[in-house]
Amino acid sequence: MALGALVLGAGTIGLRAVAQPKEQVIKILARRFTYSPNKLTLKKGVPVVLELTTADVLMGFSVPDFDTRVDIIPGQVARLRLVPDKTGTFAFLCDIFCGSGHETMNGTIIVVA
Ligand SMILES: [Cu+2]
């Protein structure tokens, strides 16, 4: 029992030591009614920081499958940290009405193993 706890503890420390790489920053520019880029490829379990700006009006950036979102306020940089915990193809979209065309404002996140 004591030995098991010791081994588990050592494993945890080892994981923690390698689990803090410099996080990749991905800049995304939103404008009516597109995101640029509109396709991101991420690796499962690897954290990224999205830096979002808007070229015109208030926008949203929502990733329902990862249960996360952020407001993109004109003149500010919105930061969203994302750690994909599953592989697949997921949609992101604008969830703040920004004009006619808002409904088509979206993109894709591909998470690979
Ligand atoms: Cu919108």
Short mmCIF file of N, CA and C and ligand atoms in Angstrom, two decimals:
data_model
loop_
_atom_site.label_atom_id
_atom_site.label_comp_id
_atom_site.label_asym_id
_atom_site.label_seq_id
_atom_site.Cartn_x
_atom_site.Cartn_y
_atom_site.Cartn_z
N MET A 1 0.83 -1.20 0.00
CA MET A 1 0.00 0.00 0.00
C MET A 1 0.87 1.25 0.00
N ALA A 2 1.81 1.29 0.93
CA ALA A 2 2.70 2.46 1.02
C ALA A 2 3.55 2.58 -0.25
N LEU A 3 4.00 1.44 -0.75
CA LEU A 3 4.82 1.45 -1.96
C LEU A 3 4.00 1.95 -3.15
N GLY A 4 2.76 1.48 -3.24
CA GLY A 4 1.88 1.91 -4.32
C GLY A 4 1.69 3.42 -4.31
N ALA A 5 1.47 3.97 -3.17
CA ALA A 5 1.26 5.42 -3.05
C ALA A 5 2.52 6.18 -3.47
N LEU A 6 3.65 5.63 -3.10
CA LEU A 6 4.93 6.26 -3.43
C LEU A 6 5.13 6.31 -4.94
N VAL A 7 4.87 5.18 -5.60
CA VAL A 7 5.04 5.09 -7.05
C VAL A 7 4.09 6.06 -7.75
N LEU A 8 2.85 6.07 -7.29
CA LEU A 8 1.84 6.95 -7.88
C LEU A 8 2.28 8.41 -7.73
N GLY A 9 2.79 8.74 -6.54
CA GLY A 9 3.24 10.11 -6.29
C GLY A 9 4.36 10.51 -7.22
N ALA A 10 5.31 9.63 -7.42
CA ALA A 10 6.44 9.93 -8.30
C ALA A 10 5.95 10.15 -9.74
N GLY A 11 4.99 9.31 -10.15
CA GLY A 11 4.45 9.45 -11.50
C GLY A 11 3.78 10.80 -11.69
N THR A 12 3.07 11.25 -10.69
CA THR A 12 2.37 12.53 -10.78
C THR A 12 3.36 13.68 -10.92
N ILE A 13 4.43 13.61 -10.14
CA ILE A 13 5.45 14.67 -10.21
C ILE A 13 6.07 14.71 -11.61
N GLY A 14 6.33 13.51 -12.16
CA GLY A 14 6.92 13.43 -13.50
C GLY A 14 6.03 14.07 -14.54
N LEU A 15 4.74 13.79 -14.46
CA LEU A 15 3.78 14.36 -15.41
C LEU A 15 3.75 15.87 -15.32
N ARG A 16 3.76 16.35 -14.09
CA ARG A 16 3.66 17.79 -13.88
C ARG A 16 4.88 18.51 -14.51
N ALA A 17 6.01 17.84 -14.43
CA ALA A 17 7.24 18.46 -14.94
C ALA A 17 7.20 18.65 -16.46
N VAL A 18 6.53 17.74 -17.17
CA VAL A 18 6.52 17.86 -18.63
C VAL A 18 5.26 18.53 -19.15
N ALA A 19 4.31 18.80 -18.26
CA ALA A 19 3.00 19.28 -18.72
C ALA A 19 2.92 20.80 -18.81
N GLN A 20 4.05 21.48 -18.79
CA GLN A 20 4.01 22.93 -18.86
C GLN A 20 4.88 23.49 -19.99
N PRO A 21 4.61 23.07 -21.22
CA PRO A 21 5.35 23.67 -22.34
C PRO A 21 4.83 25.08 -22.57
N LYS A 22 5.58 25.87 -23.31
CA LYS A 22 5.10 27.20 -23.65
C LYS A 22 3.87 27.04 -24.54
N GLU A 23 2.80 27.68 -24.16
CA GLU A 23 1.56 27.45 -24.89
C GLU A 23 1.55 28.20 -26.21
N GLN A 24 1.11 27.49 -27.22
CA GLN A 24 1.02 28.08 -28.55
C GLN A 24 -0.09 29.13 -28.56
N VAL A 25 0.20 30.28 -29.15
CA VAL A 25 -0.80 31.34 -29.28
C VAL A 25 -1.27 31.39 -30.73
N ILE A 26 -2.57 31.36 -30.91
CA ILE A 26 -3.14 31.44 -32.25
C ILE A 26 -3.98 32.71 -32.33
N LYS A 27 -3.63 33.59 -33.25
CA LYS A 27 -4.38 34.83 -33.41
C LYS A 27 -5.51 34.62 -34.42
N ILE A 28 -6.69 35.09 -34.05
CA ILE A 28 -7.85 34.98 -34.94
C ILE A 28 -8.50 36.35 -35.06
N LEU A 29 -8.70 36.77 -36.30
CA LEU A 29 -9.35 38.05 -36.56
C LEU A 29 -10.80 37.80 -36.99
N ALA A 30 -11.71 38.42 -36.27
CA ALA A 30 -13.12 38.32 -36.62
C ALA A 30 -13.55 39.60 -37.33
N ARG A 31 -14.35 39.44 -38.35
CA ARG A 31 -14.99 40.58 -39.00
C ARG A 31 -16.30 40.07 -39.57
N ARG A 32 -17.25 41.00 -39.77
CA ARG A 32 -18.52 40.56 -40.35
C ARG A 32 -18.26 39.97 -41.73
N PHE A 33 -18.48 38.72 -42.01
CA PHE A 33 -19.04 37.68 -41.15
C PHE A 33 -18.14 36.46 -41.24
N THR A 34 -16.87 36.69 -40.98
CA THR A 34 -15.90 35.60 -41.09
C THR A 34 -14.89 35.64 -39.95
N TYR A 35 -14.26 34.51 -39.74
CA TYR A 35 -13.08 34.43 -38.87
C TYR A 35 -11.89 34.10 -39.77
N SER A 36 -10.77 34.70 -39.44
CA SER A 36 -9.56 34.38 -40.18
C SER A 36 -8.43 34.08 -39.20
N PRO A 37 -7.91 32.86 -39.17
CA PRO A 37 -8.33 31.71 -39.99
C PRO A 37 -9.68 31.17 -39.50
N ASN A 38 -10.31 30.38 -40.38
CA ASN A 38 -11.56 29.76 -39.97
C ASN A 38 -11.43 28.24 -39.81
N LYS A 39 -10.17 27.79 -39.87
CA LYS A 39 -9.93 26.37 -39.62
C LYS A 39 -8.68 26.23 -38.76
N LEU A 40 -8.82 25.60 -37.61
CA LEU A 40 -7.69 25.39 -36.71
C LEU A 40 -7.46 23.89 -36.58
N THR A 41 -6.20 23.51 -36.56
CA THR A 41 -5.88 22.11 -36.27
C THR A 41 -5.09 22.06 -34.97
N LEU A 42 -5.65 21.39 -33.99
CA LEU A 42 -5.04 21.31 -32.66
C LEU A 42 -4.74 19.86 -32.32
N LYS A 43 -3.89 19.69 -31.30
CA LYS A 43 -3.58 18.34 -30.83
C LYS A 43 -4.29 18.09 -29.51
N LYS A 44 -4.85 16.91 -29.41
CA LYS A 44 -5.55 16.54 -28.18
C LYS A 44 -4.61 16.65 -26.98
N GLY A 45 -5.07 17.32 -25.95
CA GLY A 45 -4.32 17.43 -24.71
C GLY A 45 -3.28 18.53 -24.70
N VAL A 46 -3.08 19.21 -25.83
CA VAL A 46 -2.07 20.28 -25.90
C VAL A 46 -2.78 21.63 -25.80
N PRO A 47 -2.52 22.37 -24.74
CA PRO A 47 -3.23 23.65 -24.56
C PRO A 47 -2.79 24.69 -25.58
N VAL A 48 -3.74 25.48 -26.00
CA VAL A 48 -3.44 26.63 -26.85
C VAL A 48 -4.16 27.84 -26.27
N VAL A 49 -3.64 29.02 -26.61
CA VAL A 49 -4.31 30.25 -26.23
C VAL A 49 -4.75 30.94 -27.51
N LEU A 50 -6.03 31.16 -27.65
CA LEU A 50 -6.54 31.89 -28.80
C LEU A 50 -6.58 33.37 -28.43
N GLU A 51 -6.03 34.19 -29.30
CA GLU A 51 -6.11 35.64 -29.13
C GLU A 51 -7.01 36.19 -30.22
N LEU A 52 -8.16 36.65 -29.80
CA LEU A 52 -9.20 37.04 -30.75
C LEU A 52 -9.38 38.56 -30.76
N THR A 53 -9.45 39.11 -31.96
CA THR A 53 -9.75 40.53 -32.11
C THR A 53 -10.84 40.67 -33.17
N THR A 54 -11.53 41.80 -33.12
CA THR A 54 -12.56 42.06 -34.11
C THR A 54 -12.20 43.32 -34.90
N ALA A 55 -12.43 43.25 -36.20
CA ALA A 55 -12.12 44.37 -37.08
C ALA A 55 -13.26 45.38 -37.12
N ASP A 56 -14.42 45.00 -36.63
CA ASP A 56 -15.53 45.95 -36.69
C ASP A 56 -16.37 45.95 -35.41
N VAL A 57 -17.34 45.08 -35.30
CA VAL A 57 -18.28 45.17 -34.18
C VAL A 57 -18.03 44.08 -33.14
N LEU A 58 -18.76 44.17 -32.05
CA LEU A 58 -18.72 43.14 -31.01
C LEU A 58 -19.11 41.79 -31.59
N MET A 59 -18.27 40.80 -31.31
CA MET A 59 -18.51 39.45 -31.80
C MET A 59 -18.42 38.48 -30.63
N GLY A 60 -18.92 37.29 -30.86
CA GLY A 60 -18.69 36.21 -29.92
C GLY A 60 -17.85 35.14 -30.57
N PHE A 61 -17.23 34.32 -29.74
CA PHE A 61 -16.52 33.14 -30.23
C PHE A 61 -16.92 32.01 -29.31
N SER A 62 -17.67 31.07 -29.85
CA SER A 62 -18.23 30.00 -29.03
C SER A 62 -17.85 28.64 -29.60
N VAL A 63 -17.44 27.74 -28.71
CA VAL A 63 -17.15 26.36 -29.11
C VAL A 63 -18.02 25.45 -28.24
N PRO A 64 -19.24 25.21 -28.68
CA PRO A 64 -20.19 24.46 -27.84
C PRO A 64 -19.67 23.09 -27.40
N ASP A 65 -18.95 22.40 -28.28
CA ASP A 65 -18.48 21.06 -27.93
C ASP A 65 -17.45 21.07 -26.80
N PHE A 66 -16.82 22.22 -26.58
CA PHE A 66 -15.86 22.34 -25.48
C PHE A 66 -16.41 23.24 -24.38
N ASP A 67 -17.68 23.58 -24.52
CA ASP A 67 -18.40 24.31 -23.48
C ASP A 67 -17.66 25.60 -23.07
N THR A 68 -17.21 26.33 -24.09
CA THR A 68 -16.48 27.55 -23.79
C THR A 68 -16.80 28.63 -24.82
N ARG A 69 -16.68 29.89 -24.40
CA ARG A 69 -16.95 31.02 -25.28
C ARG A 69 -16.28 32.26 -24.70
N VAL A 70 -16.21 33.30 -25.55
CA VAL A 70 -15.67 34.58 -25.09
C VAL A 70 -16.27 35.69 -25.95
N ASP A 71 -16.40 36.87 -25.36
CA ASP A 71 -16.78 38.06 -26.13
C ASP A 71 -15.54 38.63 -26.80
N ILE A 72 -15.68 39.09 -28.03
CA ILE A 72 -14.58 39.80 -28.70
C ILE A 72 -15.01 41.26 -28.81
N ILE A 73 -14.40 42.08 -27.96
CA ILE A 73 -14.80 43.47 -27.84
C ILE A 73 -13.89 44.33 -28.71
N PRO A 74 -14.47 45.23 -29.52
CA PRO A 74 -13.65 46.10 -30.38
C PRO A 74 -12.56 46.82 -29.57
N GLY A 75 -11.34 46.82 -30.08
CA GLY A 75 -10.23 47.51 -29.43
C GLY A 75 -9.55 46.70 -28.34
N GLN A 76 -10.03 45.50 -28.10
CA GLN A 76 -9.42 44.66 -27.07
C GLN A 76 -9.02 43.30 -27.67
N VAL A 77 -8.10 42.64 -26.95
CA VAL A 77 -7.74 41.28 -27.33
C VAL A 77 -8.42 40.32 -26.35
N ALA A 78 -9.24 39.45 -26.88
CA ALA A 78 -9.91 38.44 -26.05
C ALA A 78 -9.04 37.19 -26.04
N ARG A 79 -8.75 36.69 -24.85
CA ARG A 79 -7.94 35.47 -24.76
C ARG A 79 -8.79 34.31 -24.28
N LEU A 80 -8.65 33.19 -24.97
CA LEU A 80 -9.38 31.99 -24.60
C LEU A 80 -8.41 30.83 -24.60
N ARG A 81 -8.25 30.21 -23.42
CA ARG A 81 -7.36 29.06 -23.32
C ARG A 81 -8.19 27.80 -23.56
N LEU A 82 -7.64 26.95 -24.39
CA LEU A 82 -8.39 25.76 -24.78
C LEU A 82 -7.46 24.54 -24.69
N VAL A 83 -7.94 23.51 -24.02
CA VAL A 83 -7.21 22.24 -23.96
C VAL A 83 -8.14 21.17 -24.52
N PRO A 84 -7.98 20.85 -25.80
CA PRO A 84 -8.89 19.87 -26.41
C PRO A 84 -8.75 18.51 -25.73
N ASP A 85 -9.85 17.97 -25.25
CA ASP A 85 -9.79 16.70 -24.53
C ASP A 85 -10.40 15.56 -25.33
N LYS A 86 -10.70 15.84 -26.61
CA LYS A 86 -11.23 14.78 -27.46
C LYS A 86 -10.86 15.08 -28.91
N THR A 87 -10.74 14.02 -29.71
CA THR A 87 -10.41 14.22 -31.11
C THR A 87 -11.70 14.31 -31.92
N GLY A 88 -11.58 14.93 -33.09
CA GLY A 88 -12.73 15.03 -33.97
C GLY A 88 -12.77 16.39 -34.64
N THR A 89 -13.89 16.68 -35.28
CA THR A 89 -14.10 17.95 -35.96
C THR A 89 -15.24 18.68 -35.26
N PHE A 90 -14.96 19.90 -34.84
CA PHE A 90 -15.91 20.65 -34.03
C PHE A 90 -16.12 22.04 -34.62
N ALA A 91 -17.32 22.54 -34.48
CA ALA A 91 -17.63 23.86 -35.01
C ALA A 91 -17.38 24.93 -33.96
N PHE A 92 -16.92 26.11 -34.43
CA PHE A 92 -17.01 27.30 -33.58
C PHE A 92 -17.85 28.32 -34.32
N LEU A 93 -18.42 29.23 -33.60
CA LEU A 93 -19.36 30.15 -34.23
C LEU A 93 -19.49 31.44 -33.42
N CYS A 94 -20.01 32.44 -34.12
CA CYS A 94 -20.31 33.71 -33.47
C CYS A 94 -21.67 33.58 -32.79
N ASP A 95 -21.72 33.90 -31.50
CA ASP A 95 -22.98 33.77 -30.77
C ASP A 95 -23.51 35.13 -30.29
N ILE A 96 -23.02 36.19 -30.94
CA ILE A 96 -23.58 37.52 -30.68
C ILE A 96 -24.04 38.08 -32.02
N PHE A 97 -25.31 38.44 -32.10
CA PHE A 97 -25.82 38.90 -33.39
C PHE A 97 -25.03 40.12 -33.87
N CYS A 98 -24.50 40.03 -35.10
CA CYS A 98 -23.62 41.09 -35.59
C CYS A 98 -24.06 41.60 -36.96
N GLY A 99 -25.27 41.24 -37.39
CA GLY A 99 -25.78 41.74 -38.67
C GLY A 99 -26.29 40.60 -39.51
N SER A 100 -26.85 40.94 -40.66
CA SER A 100 -27.38 39.88 -41.53
C SER A 100 -26.19 39.18 -42.17
N GLY A 101 -26.05 37.91 -41.90
CA GLY A 101 -24.87 37.15 -42.28
C GLY A 101 -24.25 36.51 -41.04
N HIS A 102 -24.70 36.98 -39.89
CA HIS A 102 -24.25 36.44 -38.61
C HIS A 102 -24.39 34.93 -38.55
N GLU A 103 -25.50 34.43 -39.10
CA GLU A 103 -25.79 32.99 -39.01
C GLU A 103 -24.74 32.15 -39.71
N THR A 104 -24.03 32.76 -40.66
CA THR A 104 -23.05 31.99 -41.43
C THR A 104 -21.63 32.17 -40.88
N MET A 105 -21.51 32.85 -39.76
CA MET A 105 -20.17 33.16 -39.23
C MET A 105 -19.71 32.02 -38.34
N ASN A 106 -18.85 31.19 -38.91
CA ASN A 106 -18.41 30.02 -38.15
C ASN A 106 -17.09 29.49 -38.69
N GLY A 107 -16.61 28.46 -38.08
CA GLY A 107 -15.37 27.84 -38.51
C GLY A 107 -15.24 26.46 -37.89
N THR A 108 -14.09 25.85 -38.08
CA THR A 108 -13.90 24.46 -37.70
C THR A 108 -12.62 24.28 -36.90
N ILE A 109 -12.74 23.50 -35.85
CA ILE A 109 -11.56 23.08 -35.10
C ILE A 109 -11.41 21.57 -35.29
N ILE A 110 -10.26 21.19 -35.82
CA ILE A 110 -9.95 19.77 -35.98
C ILE A 110 -8.96 19.39 -34.90
N VAL A 111 -9.33 18.42 -34.09
CA VAL A 111 -8.44 17.95 -33.03
C VAL A 111 -7.92 16.57 -33.39
N VAL A 112 -6.60 16.49 -33.51
CA VAL A 112 -5.97 15.22 -33.87
C VAL A 112 -5.28 14.62 -32.65
N ALA A 113 -5.06 13.34 -32.71
CA ALA A 113 -4.45 12.63 -31.57
C ALA A 113 -2.98 12.99 -31.41
CU CU B 1 -22.38 37.35 -35.12
#
